[in-house]
Short mmCIF file of C-alpha atoms in Angstrom, two decimals:
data_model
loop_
_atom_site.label_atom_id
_atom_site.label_comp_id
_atom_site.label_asym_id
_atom_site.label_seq_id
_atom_site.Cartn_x
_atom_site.Cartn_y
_atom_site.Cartn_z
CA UNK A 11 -6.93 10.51 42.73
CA UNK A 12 -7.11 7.46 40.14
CA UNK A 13 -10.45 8.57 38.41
CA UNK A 14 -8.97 12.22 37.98
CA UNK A 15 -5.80 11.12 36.81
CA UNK A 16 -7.26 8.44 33.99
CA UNK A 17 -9.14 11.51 32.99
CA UNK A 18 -6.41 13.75 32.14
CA UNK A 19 -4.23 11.20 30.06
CA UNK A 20 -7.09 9.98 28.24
CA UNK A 21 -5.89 11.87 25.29
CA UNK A 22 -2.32 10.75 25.74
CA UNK A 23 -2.35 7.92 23.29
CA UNK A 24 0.84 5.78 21.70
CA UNK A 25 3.13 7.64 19.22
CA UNK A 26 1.95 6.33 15.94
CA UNK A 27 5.32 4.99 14.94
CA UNK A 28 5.18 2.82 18.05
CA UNK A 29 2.21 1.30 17.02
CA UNK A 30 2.67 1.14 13.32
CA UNK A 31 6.00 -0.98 14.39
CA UNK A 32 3.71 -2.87 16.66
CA UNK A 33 1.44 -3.58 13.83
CA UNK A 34 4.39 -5.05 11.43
CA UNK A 35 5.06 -7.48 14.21
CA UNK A 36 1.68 -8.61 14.71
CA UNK A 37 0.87 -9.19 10.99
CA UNK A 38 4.49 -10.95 10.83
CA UNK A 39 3.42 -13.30 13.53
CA UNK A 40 0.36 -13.70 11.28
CA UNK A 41 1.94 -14.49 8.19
CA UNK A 42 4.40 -17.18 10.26
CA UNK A 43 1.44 -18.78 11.27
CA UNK A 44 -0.06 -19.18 8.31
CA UNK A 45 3.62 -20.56 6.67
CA UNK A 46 3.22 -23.35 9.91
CA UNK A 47 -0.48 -24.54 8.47
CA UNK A 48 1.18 -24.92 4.87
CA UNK A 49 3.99 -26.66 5.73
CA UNK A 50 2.73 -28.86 8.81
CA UNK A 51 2.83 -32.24 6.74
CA UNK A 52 6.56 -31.90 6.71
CA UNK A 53 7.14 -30.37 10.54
CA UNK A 54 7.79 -32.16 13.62
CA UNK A 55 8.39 -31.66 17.31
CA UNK A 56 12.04 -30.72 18.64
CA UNK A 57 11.83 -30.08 22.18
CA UNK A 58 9.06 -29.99 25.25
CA UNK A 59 10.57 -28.47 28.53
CA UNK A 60 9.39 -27.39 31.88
CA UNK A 61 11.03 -24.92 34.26
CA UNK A 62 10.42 -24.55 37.89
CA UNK A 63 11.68 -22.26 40.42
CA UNK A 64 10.48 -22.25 44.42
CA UNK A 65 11.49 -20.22 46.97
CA UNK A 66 9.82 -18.54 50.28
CA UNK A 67 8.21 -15.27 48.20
CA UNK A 68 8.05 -16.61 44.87
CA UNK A 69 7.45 -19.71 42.78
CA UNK A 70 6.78 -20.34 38.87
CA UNK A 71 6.63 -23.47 36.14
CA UNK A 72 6.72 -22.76 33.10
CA UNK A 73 6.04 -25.12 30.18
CA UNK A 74 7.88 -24.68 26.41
CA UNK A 75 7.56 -26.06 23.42
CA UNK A 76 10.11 -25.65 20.09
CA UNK A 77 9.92 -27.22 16.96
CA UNK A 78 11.19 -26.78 13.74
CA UNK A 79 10.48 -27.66 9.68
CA UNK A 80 12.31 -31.03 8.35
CA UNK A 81 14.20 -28.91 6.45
CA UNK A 82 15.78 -26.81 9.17
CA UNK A 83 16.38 -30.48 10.97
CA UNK A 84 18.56 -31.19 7.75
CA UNK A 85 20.16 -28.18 6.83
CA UNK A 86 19.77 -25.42 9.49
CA UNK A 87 17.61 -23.19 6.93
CA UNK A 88 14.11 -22.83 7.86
CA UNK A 89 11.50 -22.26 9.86
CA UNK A 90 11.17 -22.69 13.77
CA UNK A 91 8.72 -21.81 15.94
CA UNK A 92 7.82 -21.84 20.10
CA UNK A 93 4.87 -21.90 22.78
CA UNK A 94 5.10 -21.05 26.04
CA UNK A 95 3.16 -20.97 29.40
CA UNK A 96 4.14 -19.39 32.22
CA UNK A 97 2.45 -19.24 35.96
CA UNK A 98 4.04 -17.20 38.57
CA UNK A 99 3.42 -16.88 42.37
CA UNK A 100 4.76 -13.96 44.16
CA UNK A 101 3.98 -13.17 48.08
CA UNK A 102 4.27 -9.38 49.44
CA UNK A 103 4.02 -7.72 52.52
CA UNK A 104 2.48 -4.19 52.42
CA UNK A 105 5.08 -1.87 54.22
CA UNK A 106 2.18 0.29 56.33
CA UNK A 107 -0.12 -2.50 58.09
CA UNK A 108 2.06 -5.53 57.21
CA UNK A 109 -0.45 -7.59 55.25
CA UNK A 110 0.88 -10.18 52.99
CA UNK A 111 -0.39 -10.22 49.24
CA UNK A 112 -0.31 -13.02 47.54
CA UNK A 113 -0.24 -12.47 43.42
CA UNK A 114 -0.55 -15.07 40.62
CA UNK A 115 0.42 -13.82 36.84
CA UNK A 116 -0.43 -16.01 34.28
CA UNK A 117 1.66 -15.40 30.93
CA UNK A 118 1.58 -17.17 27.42
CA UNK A 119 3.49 -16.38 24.29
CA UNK A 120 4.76 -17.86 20.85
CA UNK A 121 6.98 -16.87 18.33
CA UNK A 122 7.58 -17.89 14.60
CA UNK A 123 11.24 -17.46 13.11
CA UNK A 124 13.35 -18.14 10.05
CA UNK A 125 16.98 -19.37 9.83
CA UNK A 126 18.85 -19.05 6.38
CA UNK A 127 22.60 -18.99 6.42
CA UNK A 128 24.13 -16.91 8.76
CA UNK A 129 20.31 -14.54 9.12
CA UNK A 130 18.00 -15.05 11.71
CA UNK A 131 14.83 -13.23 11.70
CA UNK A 132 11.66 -13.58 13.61
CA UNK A 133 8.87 -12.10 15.83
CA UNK A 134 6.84 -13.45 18.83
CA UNK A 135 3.65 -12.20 21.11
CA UNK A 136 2.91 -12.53 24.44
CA UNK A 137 0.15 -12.09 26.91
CA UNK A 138 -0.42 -12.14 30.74
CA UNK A 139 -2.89 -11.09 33.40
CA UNK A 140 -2.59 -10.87 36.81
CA UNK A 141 -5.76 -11.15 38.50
CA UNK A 142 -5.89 -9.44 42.20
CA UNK A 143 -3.92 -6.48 40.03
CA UNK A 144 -6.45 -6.44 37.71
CA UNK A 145 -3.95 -5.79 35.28
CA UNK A 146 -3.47 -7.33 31.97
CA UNK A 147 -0.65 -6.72 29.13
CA UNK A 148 0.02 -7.93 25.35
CA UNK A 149 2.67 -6.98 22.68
CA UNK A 150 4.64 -8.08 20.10
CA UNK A 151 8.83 -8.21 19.59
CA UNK A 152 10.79 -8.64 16.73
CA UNK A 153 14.85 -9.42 16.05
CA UNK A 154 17.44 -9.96 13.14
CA UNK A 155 20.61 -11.46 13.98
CA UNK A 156 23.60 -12.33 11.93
CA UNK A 157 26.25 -14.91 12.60
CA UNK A 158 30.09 -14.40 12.28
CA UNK A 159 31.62 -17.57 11.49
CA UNK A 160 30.04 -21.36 11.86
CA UNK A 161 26.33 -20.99 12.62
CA UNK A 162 24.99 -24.77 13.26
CA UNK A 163 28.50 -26.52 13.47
CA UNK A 164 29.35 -26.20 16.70
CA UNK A 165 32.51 -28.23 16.04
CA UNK A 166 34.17 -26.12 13.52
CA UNK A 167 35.96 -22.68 14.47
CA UNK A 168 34.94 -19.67 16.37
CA UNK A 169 31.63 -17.82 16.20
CA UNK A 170 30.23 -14.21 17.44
CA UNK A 171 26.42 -14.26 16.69
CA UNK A 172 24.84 -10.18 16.95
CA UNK A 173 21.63 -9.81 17.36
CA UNK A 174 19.03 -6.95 17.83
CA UNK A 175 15.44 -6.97 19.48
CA UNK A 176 13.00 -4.48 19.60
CA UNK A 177 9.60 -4.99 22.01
CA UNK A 178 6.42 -3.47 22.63
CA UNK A 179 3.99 -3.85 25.48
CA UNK A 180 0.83 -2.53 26.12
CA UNK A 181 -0.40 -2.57 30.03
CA UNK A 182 -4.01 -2.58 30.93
CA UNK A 183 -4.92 -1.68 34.60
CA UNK A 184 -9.15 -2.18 34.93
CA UNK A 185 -8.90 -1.72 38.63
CA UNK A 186 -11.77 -4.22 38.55
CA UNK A 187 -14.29 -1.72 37.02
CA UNK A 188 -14.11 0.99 39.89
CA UNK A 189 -12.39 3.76 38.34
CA UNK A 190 -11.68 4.37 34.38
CA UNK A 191 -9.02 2.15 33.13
CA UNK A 192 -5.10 3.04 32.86
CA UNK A 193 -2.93 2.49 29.59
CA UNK A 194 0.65 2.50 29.38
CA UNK A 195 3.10 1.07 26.50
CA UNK A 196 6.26 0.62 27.03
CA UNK A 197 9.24 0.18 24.52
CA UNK A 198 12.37 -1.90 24.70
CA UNK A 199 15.57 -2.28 22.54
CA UNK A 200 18.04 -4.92 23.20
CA UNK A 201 21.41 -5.92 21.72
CA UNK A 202 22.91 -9.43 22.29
CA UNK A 203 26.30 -10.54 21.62
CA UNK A 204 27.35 -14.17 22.17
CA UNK A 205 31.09 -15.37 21.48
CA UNK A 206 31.82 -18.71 21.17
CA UNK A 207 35.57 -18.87 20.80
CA UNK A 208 35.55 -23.32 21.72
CA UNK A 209 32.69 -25.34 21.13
CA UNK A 210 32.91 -26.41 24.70
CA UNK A 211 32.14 -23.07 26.13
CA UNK A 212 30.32 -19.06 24.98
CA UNK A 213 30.00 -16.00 27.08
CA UNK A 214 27.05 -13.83 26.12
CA UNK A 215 25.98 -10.19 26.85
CA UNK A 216 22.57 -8.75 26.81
CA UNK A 217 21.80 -5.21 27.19
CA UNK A 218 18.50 -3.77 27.05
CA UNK A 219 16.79 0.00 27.76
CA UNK A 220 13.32 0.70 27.97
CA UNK A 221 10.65 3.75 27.28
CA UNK A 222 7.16 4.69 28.50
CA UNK A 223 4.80 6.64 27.56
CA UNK A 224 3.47 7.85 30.36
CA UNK A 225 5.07 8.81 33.62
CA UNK A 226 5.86 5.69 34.99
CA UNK A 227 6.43 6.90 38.71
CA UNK A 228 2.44 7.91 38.91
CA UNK A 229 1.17 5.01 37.34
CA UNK A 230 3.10 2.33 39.41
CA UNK A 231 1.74 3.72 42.83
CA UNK A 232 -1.63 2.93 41.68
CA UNK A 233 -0.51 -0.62 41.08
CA UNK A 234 -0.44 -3.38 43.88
CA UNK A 235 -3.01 -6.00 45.11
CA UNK A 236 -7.08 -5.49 45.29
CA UNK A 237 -6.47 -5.54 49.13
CA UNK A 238 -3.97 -3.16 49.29
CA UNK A 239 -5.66 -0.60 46.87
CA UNK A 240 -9.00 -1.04 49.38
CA UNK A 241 -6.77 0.08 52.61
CA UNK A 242 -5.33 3.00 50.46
CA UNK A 243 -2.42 2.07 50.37
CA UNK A 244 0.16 3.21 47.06
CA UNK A 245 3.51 2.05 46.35
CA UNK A 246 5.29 0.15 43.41
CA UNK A 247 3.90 -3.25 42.98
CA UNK A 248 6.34 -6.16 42.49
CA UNK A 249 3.72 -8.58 41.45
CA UNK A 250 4.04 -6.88 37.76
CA UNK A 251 8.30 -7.65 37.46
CA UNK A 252 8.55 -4.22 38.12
CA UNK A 253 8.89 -1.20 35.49
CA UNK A 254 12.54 -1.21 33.79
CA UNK A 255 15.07 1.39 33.03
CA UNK A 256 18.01 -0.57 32.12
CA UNK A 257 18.84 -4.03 32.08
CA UNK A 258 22.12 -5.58 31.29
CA UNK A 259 22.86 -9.93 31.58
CA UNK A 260 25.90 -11.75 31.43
CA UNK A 261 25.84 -15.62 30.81
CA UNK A 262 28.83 -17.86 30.76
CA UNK A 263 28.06 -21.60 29.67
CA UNK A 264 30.95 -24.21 29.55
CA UNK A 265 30.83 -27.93 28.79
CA UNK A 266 34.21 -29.36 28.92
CA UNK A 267 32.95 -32.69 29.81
CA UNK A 268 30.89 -34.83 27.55
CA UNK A 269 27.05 -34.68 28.51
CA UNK A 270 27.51 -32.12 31.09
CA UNK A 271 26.89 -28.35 31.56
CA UNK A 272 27.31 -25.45 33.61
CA UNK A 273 25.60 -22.40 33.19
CA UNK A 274 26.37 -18.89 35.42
CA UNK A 275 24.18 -16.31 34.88
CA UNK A 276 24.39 -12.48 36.45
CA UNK A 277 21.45 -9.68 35.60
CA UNK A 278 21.03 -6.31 36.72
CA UNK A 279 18.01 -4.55 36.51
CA UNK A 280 17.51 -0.40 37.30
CA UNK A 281 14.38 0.26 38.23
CA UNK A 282 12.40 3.55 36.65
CA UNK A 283 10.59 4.24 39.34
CA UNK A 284 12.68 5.02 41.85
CA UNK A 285 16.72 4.33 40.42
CA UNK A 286 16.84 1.43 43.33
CA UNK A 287 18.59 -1.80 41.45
CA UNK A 288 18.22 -5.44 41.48
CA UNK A 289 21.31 -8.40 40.73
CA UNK A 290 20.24 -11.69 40.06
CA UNK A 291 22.80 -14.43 40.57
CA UNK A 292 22.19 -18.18 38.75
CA UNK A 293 24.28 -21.25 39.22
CA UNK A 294 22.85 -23.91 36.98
CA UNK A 295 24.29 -27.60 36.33
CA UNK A 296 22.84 -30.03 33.82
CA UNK A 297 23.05 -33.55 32.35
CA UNK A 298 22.40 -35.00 29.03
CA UNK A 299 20.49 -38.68 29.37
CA UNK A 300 20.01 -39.98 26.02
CA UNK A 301 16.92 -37.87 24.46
CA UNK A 302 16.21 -35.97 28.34
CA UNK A 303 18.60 -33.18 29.83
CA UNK A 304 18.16 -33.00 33.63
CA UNK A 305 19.21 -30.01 35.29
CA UNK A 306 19.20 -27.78 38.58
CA UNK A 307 20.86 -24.85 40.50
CA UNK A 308 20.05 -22.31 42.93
CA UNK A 309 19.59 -18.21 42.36
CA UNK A 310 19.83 -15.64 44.44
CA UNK A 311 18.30 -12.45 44.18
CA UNK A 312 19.18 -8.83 45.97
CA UNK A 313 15.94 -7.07 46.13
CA UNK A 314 16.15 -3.82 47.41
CA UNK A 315 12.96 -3.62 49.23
CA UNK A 316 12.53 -6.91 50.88
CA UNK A 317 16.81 -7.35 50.94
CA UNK A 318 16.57 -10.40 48.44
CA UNK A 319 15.51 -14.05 48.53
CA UNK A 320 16.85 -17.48 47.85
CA UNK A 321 15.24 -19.76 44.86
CA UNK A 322 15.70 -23.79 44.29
CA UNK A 323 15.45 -24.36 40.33
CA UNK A 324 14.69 -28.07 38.37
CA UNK A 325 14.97 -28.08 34.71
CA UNK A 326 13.78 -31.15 32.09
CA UNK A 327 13.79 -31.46 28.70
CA UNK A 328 12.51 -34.20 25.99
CA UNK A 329 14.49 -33.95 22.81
CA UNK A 330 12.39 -35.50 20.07
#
């Protein structure tokens, strides 16, 4: 029963060092924002990109923007900052009557950040909703990474940049005012490493674990479409990116020949609902033409309740 079991963890509220984290972050963000409105006269635009990926069950653009102060441009010290906006479109089929559910997540975030010699520090927020879910989330993140070796000369010798990132979300189901609301935050601590041993090619290695506060096998049956919560149906929803145990990512990037680059990129991802896992496969390819870079590639991904799908990608940038 929803209503009965909002009731009993209506008590069962964040650990306070969560949110007291949380709250650093946000005020961080804050305080980079303000640092942007003082020092606007002397910024200027670096980058505007858009991403798009299609297949047959899912499709998303999403739209960036990067910039950083004059004096980063100069000297790689300063201040950068980044917008995004993200729309994803991801098709279902319920596995009792075989309806197909079509979900649309909207997602925007930005991020403020500080470069000074080999330190990098920042923090960013980000929001989405998905509608027919009813289901909305928000939280900040925040990392410090240090540099071993060249940070911004990409010509000189061999670099291994570390980094660590700790994020905090904050799901909202409303169940479109029917029942009493369901909270659940969940945590998330990454470590990156990227080695760049030529400055024609890096390998990099993400691994990330995650946290709830709640049991997260409950709350995920109550989550799928409107339509499917009307029929009584309840099992995990993928229309949320599903609920995280583990996560690890590989990347290999290599650009022997001027103006060119290829990108492989491998992802695993345990789920904590029920252990199944999902691997992610990327082949991307990508050309520099004067200030644009053009790229595309295809990804595959093994799903282990629909057995996977096929996805065509098209990258462009502007570089300012």
């Amino acid at each position: 029963d929803v209503r009965s079991f909002a009731s009993n963890n209506s008590n069962n509220k964040p650990k306070r060092a969560i949110m007291s984290i949380q709250r650093v972050m946000t005020l961080t963000c804050a305080a980079g924002a303000l640092m942007v409105c003082l020092n606007s006269s002397q910024a200027r635009a670096d980058s505007v990109g858009s991403e798009t990926a299609a297949g047959s069950n899912n499709s998303s653009e999403t739209l960036s923007y990067m910039g950083t102060s004059s004096n980063h441009k100069a000297t790689g010290n300063g201040l950068n900052w980044n917008l995004s906006y993200g729309n994803y479109r991801i098709k279902s089929i319920t596995p009792v009557t075989k309806r197909q559910i079509v979900d649309r997540t909207i997602t925007y975030s930005g991020g403020l950040g500080w470069d000074q010699s080999s330190w990098e520090l920042g923090s960013d927020l980000s929001y989405s909703r998905t509608a027919a879910e009813d289901l909305n989330s928000f939280g900040p993140d925040a990392y410090l990474g240090y540099t071993f070796g060249p940070k911004h000369d990409s010509a000189s010798a061999p670099s291994l940049e570390i980094k660590g990132t700790y994020a905090g979300q904050r799901y909202t189901a409303y169940f479109h005012n029917r029942v009493a609301p369901l909270t659940i935050t969940q945590s998330a601590g990454s470590l990156e490493a990227v080695l760049t041993p030529v400055n024609w090619g890096s390998i990099s290695e993400t691994y990330t674990a995650y946290s709830y506060n709640r049991d997260i096998k409950r709350i995920s049956a109550l989550l799928d479409s409107t339509r499917a919560i009307v029929i009584g149906l309840s099992h995990p929803s993928s229309t949320v990116f599903g609920f995280p145990s583990h996560m690890s990512e590989a990347t290999l990037t290599l650009g022997p020949f001027s103006k060119w680059t290829f990108e492989l990129d491998s992802s695993y991802m345990i789920s904590a609902v029920n252990k199944s896992i999902t691997h992610a496969t990327r082949y991307q390819l990508s050309r520099d033409i004067g200030n644009w870079t053009l790229g595309g590639g295809v990804e595959h991904d093994s799903i282990p309740a629909s057995g996977g799908q096929n996805l065509g990608l098209l990258n462009i940038y502007y570089n300012f």
